[in-house]
mmCIF file of C-alpha atoms in Angstrom:
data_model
loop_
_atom_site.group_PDB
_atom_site.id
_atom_site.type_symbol
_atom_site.label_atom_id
_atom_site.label_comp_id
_atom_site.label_asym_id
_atom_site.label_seq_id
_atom_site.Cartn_x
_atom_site.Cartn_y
_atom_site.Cartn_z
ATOM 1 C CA UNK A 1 1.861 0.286 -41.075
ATOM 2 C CA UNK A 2 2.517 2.926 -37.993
ATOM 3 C CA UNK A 3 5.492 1.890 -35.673
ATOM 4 C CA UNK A 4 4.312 0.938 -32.539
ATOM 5 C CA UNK A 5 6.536 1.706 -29.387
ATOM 6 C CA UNK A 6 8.261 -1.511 -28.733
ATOM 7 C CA UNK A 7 10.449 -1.638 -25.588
ATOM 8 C CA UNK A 8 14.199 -3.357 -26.419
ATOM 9 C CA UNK A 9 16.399 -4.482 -24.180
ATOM 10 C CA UNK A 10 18.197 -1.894 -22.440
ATOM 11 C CA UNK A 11 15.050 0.915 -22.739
ATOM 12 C CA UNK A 12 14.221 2.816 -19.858
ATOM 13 C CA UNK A 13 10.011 3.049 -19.715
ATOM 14 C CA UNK A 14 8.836 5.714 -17.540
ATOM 15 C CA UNK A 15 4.818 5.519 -16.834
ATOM 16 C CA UNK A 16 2.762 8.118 -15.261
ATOM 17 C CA UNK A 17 -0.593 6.714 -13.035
ATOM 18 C CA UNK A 18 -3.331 8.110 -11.401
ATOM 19 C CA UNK A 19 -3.062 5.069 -8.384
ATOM 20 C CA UNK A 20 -6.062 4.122 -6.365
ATOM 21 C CA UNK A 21 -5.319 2.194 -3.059
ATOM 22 C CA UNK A 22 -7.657 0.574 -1.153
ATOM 23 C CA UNK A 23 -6.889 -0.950 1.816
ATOM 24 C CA UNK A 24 -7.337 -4.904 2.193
ATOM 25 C CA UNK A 25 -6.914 -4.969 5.921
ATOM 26 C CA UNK A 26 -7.286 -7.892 8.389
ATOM 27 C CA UNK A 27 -6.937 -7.078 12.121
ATOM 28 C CA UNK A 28 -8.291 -8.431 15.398
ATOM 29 C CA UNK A 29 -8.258 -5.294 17.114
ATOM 30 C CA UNK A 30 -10.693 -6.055 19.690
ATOM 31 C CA UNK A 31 -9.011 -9.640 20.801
ATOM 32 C CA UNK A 32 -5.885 -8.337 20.999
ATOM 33 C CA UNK A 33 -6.174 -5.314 22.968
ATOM 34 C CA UNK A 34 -8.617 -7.966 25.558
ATOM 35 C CA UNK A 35 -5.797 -10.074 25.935
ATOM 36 C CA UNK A 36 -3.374 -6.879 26.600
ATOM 37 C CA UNK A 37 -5.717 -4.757 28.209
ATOM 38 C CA UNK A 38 -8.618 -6.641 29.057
ATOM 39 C CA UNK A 39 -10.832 -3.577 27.992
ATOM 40 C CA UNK A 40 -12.041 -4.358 24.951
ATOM 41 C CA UNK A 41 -15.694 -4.140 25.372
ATOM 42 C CA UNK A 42 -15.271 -0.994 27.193
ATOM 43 C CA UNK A 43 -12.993 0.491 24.784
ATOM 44 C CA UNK A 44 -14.836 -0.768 21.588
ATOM 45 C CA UNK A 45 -18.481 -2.686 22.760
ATOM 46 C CA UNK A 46 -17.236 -6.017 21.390
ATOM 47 C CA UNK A 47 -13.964 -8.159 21.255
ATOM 48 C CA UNK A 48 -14.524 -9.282 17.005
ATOM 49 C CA UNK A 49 -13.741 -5.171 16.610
ATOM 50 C CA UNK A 50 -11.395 -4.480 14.091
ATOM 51 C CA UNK A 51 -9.788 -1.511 12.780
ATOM 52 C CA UNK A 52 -11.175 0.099 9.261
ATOM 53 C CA UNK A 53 -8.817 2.359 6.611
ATOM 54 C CA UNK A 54 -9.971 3.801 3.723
ATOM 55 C CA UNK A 55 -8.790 4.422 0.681
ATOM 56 C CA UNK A 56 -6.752 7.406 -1.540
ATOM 57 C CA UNK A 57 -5.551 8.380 -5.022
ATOM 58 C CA UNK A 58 -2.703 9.399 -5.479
ATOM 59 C CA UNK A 59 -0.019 10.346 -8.663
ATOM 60 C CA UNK A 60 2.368 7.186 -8.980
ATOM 61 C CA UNK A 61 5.790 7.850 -10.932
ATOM 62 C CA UNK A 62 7.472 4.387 -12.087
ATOM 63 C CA UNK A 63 10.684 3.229 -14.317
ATOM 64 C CA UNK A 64 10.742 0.265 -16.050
ATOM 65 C CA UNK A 65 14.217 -1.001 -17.253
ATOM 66 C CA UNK A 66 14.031 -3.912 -19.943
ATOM 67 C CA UNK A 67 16.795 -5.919 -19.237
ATOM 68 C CA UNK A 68 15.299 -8.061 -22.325
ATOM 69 C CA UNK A 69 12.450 -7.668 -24.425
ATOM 70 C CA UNK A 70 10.566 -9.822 -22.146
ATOM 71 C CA UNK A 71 11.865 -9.341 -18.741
ATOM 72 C CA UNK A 72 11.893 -5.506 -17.176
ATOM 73 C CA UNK A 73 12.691 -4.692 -13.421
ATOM 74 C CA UNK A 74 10.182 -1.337 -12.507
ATOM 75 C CA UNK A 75 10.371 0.749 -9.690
ATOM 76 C CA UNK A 76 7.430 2.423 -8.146
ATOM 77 C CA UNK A 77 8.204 5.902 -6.824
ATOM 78 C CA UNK A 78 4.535 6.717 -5.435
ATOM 79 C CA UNK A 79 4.250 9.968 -3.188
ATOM 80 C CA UNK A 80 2.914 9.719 -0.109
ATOM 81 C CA UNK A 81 -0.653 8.359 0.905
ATOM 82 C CA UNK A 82 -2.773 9.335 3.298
ATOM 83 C CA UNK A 83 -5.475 7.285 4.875
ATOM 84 C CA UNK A 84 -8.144 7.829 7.584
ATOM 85 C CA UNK A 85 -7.988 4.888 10.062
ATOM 86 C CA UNK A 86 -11.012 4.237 12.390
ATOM 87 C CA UNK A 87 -12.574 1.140 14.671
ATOM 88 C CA UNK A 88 -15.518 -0.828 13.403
ATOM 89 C CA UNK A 89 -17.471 -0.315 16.401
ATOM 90 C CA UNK A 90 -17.800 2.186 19.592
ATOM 91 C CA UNK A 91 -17.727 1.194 23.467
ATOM 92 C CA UNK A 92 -18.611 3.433 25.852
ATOM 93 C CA UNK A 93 -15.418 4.182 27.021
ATOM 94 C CA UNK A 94 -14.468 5.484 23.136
ATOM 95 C CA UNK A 95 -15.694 8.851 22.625
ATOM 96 C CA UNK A 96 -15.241 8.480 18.273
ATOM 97 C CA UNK A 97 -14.462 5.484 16.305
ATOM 98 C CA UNK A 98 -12.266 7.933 14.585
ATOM 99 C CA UNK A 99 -8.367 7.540 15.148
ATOM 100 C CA UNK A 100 -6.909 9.905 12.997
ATOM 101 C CA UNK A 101 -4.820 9.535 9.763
ATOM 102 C CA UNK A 102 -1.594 7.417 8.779
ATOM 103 C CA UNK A 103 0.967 9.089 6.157
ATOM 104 C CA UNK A 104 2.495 6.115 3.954
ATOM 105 C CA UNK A 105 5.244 6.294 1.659
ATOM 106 C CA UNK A 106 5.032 2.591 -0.464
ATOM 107 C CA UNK A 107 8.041 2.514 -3.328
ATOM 108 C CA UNK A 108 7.973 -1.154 -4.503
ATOM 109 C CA UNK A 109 10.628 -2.809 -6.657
ATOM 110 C CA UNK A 110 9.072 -6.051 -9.433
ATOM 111 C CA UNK A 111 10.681 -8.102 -11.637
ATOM 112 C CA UNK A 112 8.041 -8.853 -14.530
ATOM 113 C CA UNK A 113 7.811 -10.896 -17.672
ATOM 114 C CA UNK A 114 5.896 -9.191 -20.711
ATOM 115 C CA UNK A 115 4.152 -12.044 -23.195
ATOM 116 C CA UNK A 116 4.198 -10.033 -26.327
ATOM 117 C CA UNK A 117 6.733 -6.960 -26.237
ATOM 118 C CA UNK A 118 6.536 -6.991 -29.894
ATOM 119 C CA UNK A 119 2.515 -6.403 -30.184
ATOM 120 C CA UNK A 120 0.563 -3.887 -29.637
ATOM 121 C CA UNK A 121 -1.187 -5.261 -26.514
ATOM 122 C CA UNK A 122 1.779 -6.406 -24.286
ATOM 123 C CA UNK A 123 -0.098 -8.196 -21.050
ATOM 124 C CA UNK A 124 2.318 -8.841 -18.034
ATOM 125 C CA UNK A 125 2.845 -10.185 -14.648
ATOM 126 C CA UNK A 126 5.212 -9.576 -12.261
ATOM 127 C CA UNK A 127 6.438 -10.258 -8.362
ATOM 128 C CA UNK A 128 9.154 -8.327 -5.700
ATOM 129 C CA UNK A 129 9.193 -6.628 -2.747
ATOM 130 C CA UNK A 130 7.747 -3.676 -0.959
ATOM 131 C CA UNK A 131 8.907 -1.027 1.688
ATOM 132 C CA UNK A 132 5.874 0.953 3.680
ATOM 133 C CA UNK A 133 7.137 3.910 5.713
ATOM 134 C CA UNK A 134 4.943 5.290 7.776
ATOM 135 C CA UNK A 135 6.154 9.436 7.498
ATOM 136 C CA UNK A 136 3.727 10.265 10.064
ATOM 137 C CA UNK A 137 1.413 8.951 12.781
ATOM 138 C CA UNK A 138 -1.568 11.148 13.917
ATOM 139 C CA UNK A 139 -3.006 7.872 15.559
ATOM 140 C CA UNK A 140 -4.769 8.861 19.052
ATOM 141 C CA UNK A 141 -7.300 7.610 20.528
ATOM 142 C CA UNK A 142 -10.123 9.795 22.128
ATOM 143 C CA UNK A 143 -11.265 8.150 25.725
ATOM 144 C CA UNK A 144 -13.127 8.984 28.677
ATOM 145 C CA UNK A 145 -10.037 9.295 30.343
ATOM 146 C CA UNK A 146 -8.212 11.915 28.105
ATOM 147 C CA UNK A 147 -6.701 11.054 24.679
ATOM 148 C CA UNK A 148 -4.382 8.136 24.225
ATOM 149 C CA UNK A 149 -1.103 7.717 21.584
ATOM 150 C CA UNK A 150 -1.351 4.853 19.245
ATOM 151 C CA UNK A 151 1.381 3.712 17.680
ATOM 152 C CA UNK A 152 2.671 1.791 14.556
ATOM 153 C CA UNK A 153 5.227 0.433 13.192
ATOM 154 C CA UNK A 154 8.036 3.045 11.144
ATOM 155 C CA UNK A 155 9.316 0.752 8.680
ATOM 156 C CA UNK A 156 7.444 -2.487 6.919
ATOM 157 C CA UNK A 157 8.740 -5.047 4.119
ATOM 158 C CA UNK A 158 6.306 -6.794 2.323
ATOM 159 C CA UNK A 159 5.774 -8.850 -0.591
ATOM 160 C CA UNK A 160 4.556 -7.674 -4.017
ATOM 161 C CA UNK A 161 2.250 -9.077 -6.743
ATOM 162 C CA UNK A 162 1.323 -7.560 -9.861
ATOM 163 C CA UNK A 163 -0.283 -8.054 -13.506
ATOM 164 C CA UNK A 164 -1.095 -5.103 -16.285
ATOM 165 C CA UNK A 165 -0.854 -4.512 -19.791
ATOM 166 C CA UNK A 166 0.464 -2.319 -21.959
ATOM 167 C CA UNK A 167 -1.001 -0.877 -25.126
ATOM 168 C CA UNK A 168 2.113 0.689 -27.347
ATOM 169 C CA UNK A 169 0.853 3.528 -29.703
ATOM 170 C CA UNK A 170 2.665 5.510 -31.896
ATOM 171 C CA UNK A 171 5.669 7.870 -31.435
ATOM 172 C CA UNK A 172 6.496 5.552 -28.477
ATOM 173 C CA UNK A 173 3.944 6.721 -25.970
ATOM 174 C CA UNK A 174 1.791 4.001 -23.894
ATOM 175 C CA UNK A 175 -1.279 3.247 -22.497
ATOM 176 C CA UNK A 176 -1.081 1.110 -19.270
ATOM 177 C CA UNK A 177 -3.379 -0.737 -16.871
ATOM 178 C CA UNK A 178 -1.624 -2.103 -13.880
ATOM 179 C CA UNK A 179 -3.286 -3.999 -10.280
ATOM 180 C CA UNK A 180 -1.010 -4.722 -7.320
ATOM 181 C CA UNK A 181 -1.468 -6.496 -3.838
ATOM 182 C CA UNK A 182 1.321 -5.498 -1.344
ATOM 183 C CA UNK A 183 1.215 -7.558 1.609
ATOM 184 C CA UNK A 184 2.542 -5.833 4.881
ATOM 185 C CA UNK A 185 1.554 -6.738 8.515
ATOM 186 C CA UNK A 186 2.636 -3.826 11.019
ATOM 187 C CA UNK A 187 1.952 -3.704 14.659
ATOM 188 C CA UNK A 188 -0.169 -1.076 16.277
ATOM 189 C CA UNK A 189 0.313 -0.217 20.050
ATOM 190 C CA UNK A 190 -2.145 1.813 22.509
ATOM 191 C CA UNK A 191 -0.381 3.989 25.411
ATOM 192 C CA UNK A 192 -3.324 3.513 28.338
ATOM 193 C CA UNK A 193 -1.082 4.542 30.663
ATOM 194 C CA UNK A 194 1.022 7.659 31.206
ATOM 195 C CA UNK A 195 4.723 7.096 30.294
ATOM 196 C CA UNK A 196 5.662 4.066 28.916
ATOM 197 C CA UNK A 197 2.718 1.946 28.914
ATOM 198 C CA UNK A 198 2.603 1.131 25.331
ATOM 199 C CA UNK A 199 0.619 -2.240 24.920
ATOM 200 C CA UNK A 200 0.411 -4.460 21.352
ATOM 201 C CA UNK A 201 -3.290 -4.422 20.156
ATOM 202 C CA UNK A 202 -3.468 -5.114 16.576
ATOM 203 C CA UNK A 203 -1.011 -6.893 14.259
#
């Protein structure tokens, strides 16, 4: 019978991913800026506009430390993601629905319980928190009237759900399958206006 890699308490797991992440966003760009700016229509030909990211795959490092056989606390150290960010729709005073590119750096700390750490399929589910820094913001959007700073928030905390399995082979290497939904709101903020003009569109 081959021994299968079985995590005890006190092991240190360290799992290499290939991490897709698609963005699950929810805005009301267009009545938000309307009720800051009043130009929605001309800035994106409707006020139900919202704004679109798409997705990227990155590398993921993570450590998982089994405080028991059951219970582990893993740490996500992803690199950062980039993701183009555009509106849904054009107005005529919007010369692209293109707004550039957001940087994000998303290291995410769960607690999780594993059902069978003695078997060779070990399912698990997990919860904790999330940080989102934003390392750069190329956000700008292209007008009629010259090209306008957008803005978003630096730092985000968030909430973190998770559930995966692992398949333990021999001479304790791993396969793993893992899905997560991070929930962080951040506000975005359109500069109209030269100096300090910054107004709250999107949350």
């Amino acid at each position: 019978v081959p021994s299968f890699a079985m995590a005890e308490a006190g092991d240190i797991v360290v799992r290499l991913r290939a991490t897709n992440i698609t963005a699950d966003e929810s805005s009301k760009l267009g009545e938000k800026t309307e009720s800051a700016t009043g130009l929605a229509n001309a800035l994106y030909g409707s006020q139900s506009a919202n704004l679109k990211v798409d997705s990227n795959t990155i590398p993921e490092l993570d450590f998982s430390y089994y405080i028991t056989k059951n219970i582990a606390a893993e740490l996500i150290l992803a690199l950062g993601t980039k993701h183009d960010v555009s509106t849904s729709s054009q107005g005529t005073a919007l010369n692209s629905k293109k707004l550039g590119e957001v940087n994000l750096l998303p290291p995410t700390l769960t607690l999780q319980w594993h059902f069978n750490p003695d078997q060779k399929f070990d399912p698990y589910v997990g919860a904790g928190v999330t940080y989102v820094r934003a390392m750069d913001n190329g956000l700008t959007a292209d007008t009629t009237l010259g090209a306008k700073p957008i803005r978003i928030d630096r730092n985000n905390w968030g909430m973190a759900l998770q559930a995966g399995f692992d398949v333990n082979l021999e001479n304790r290497w791993l396969v793993n399958f893992d899905v997560k939904k991070l929930f962080v709101d951040t506000d975005v903020k359109l500069n109209l206006l030269d100096g300090n003009g910054y107004k709250k569109i999107d949350s």
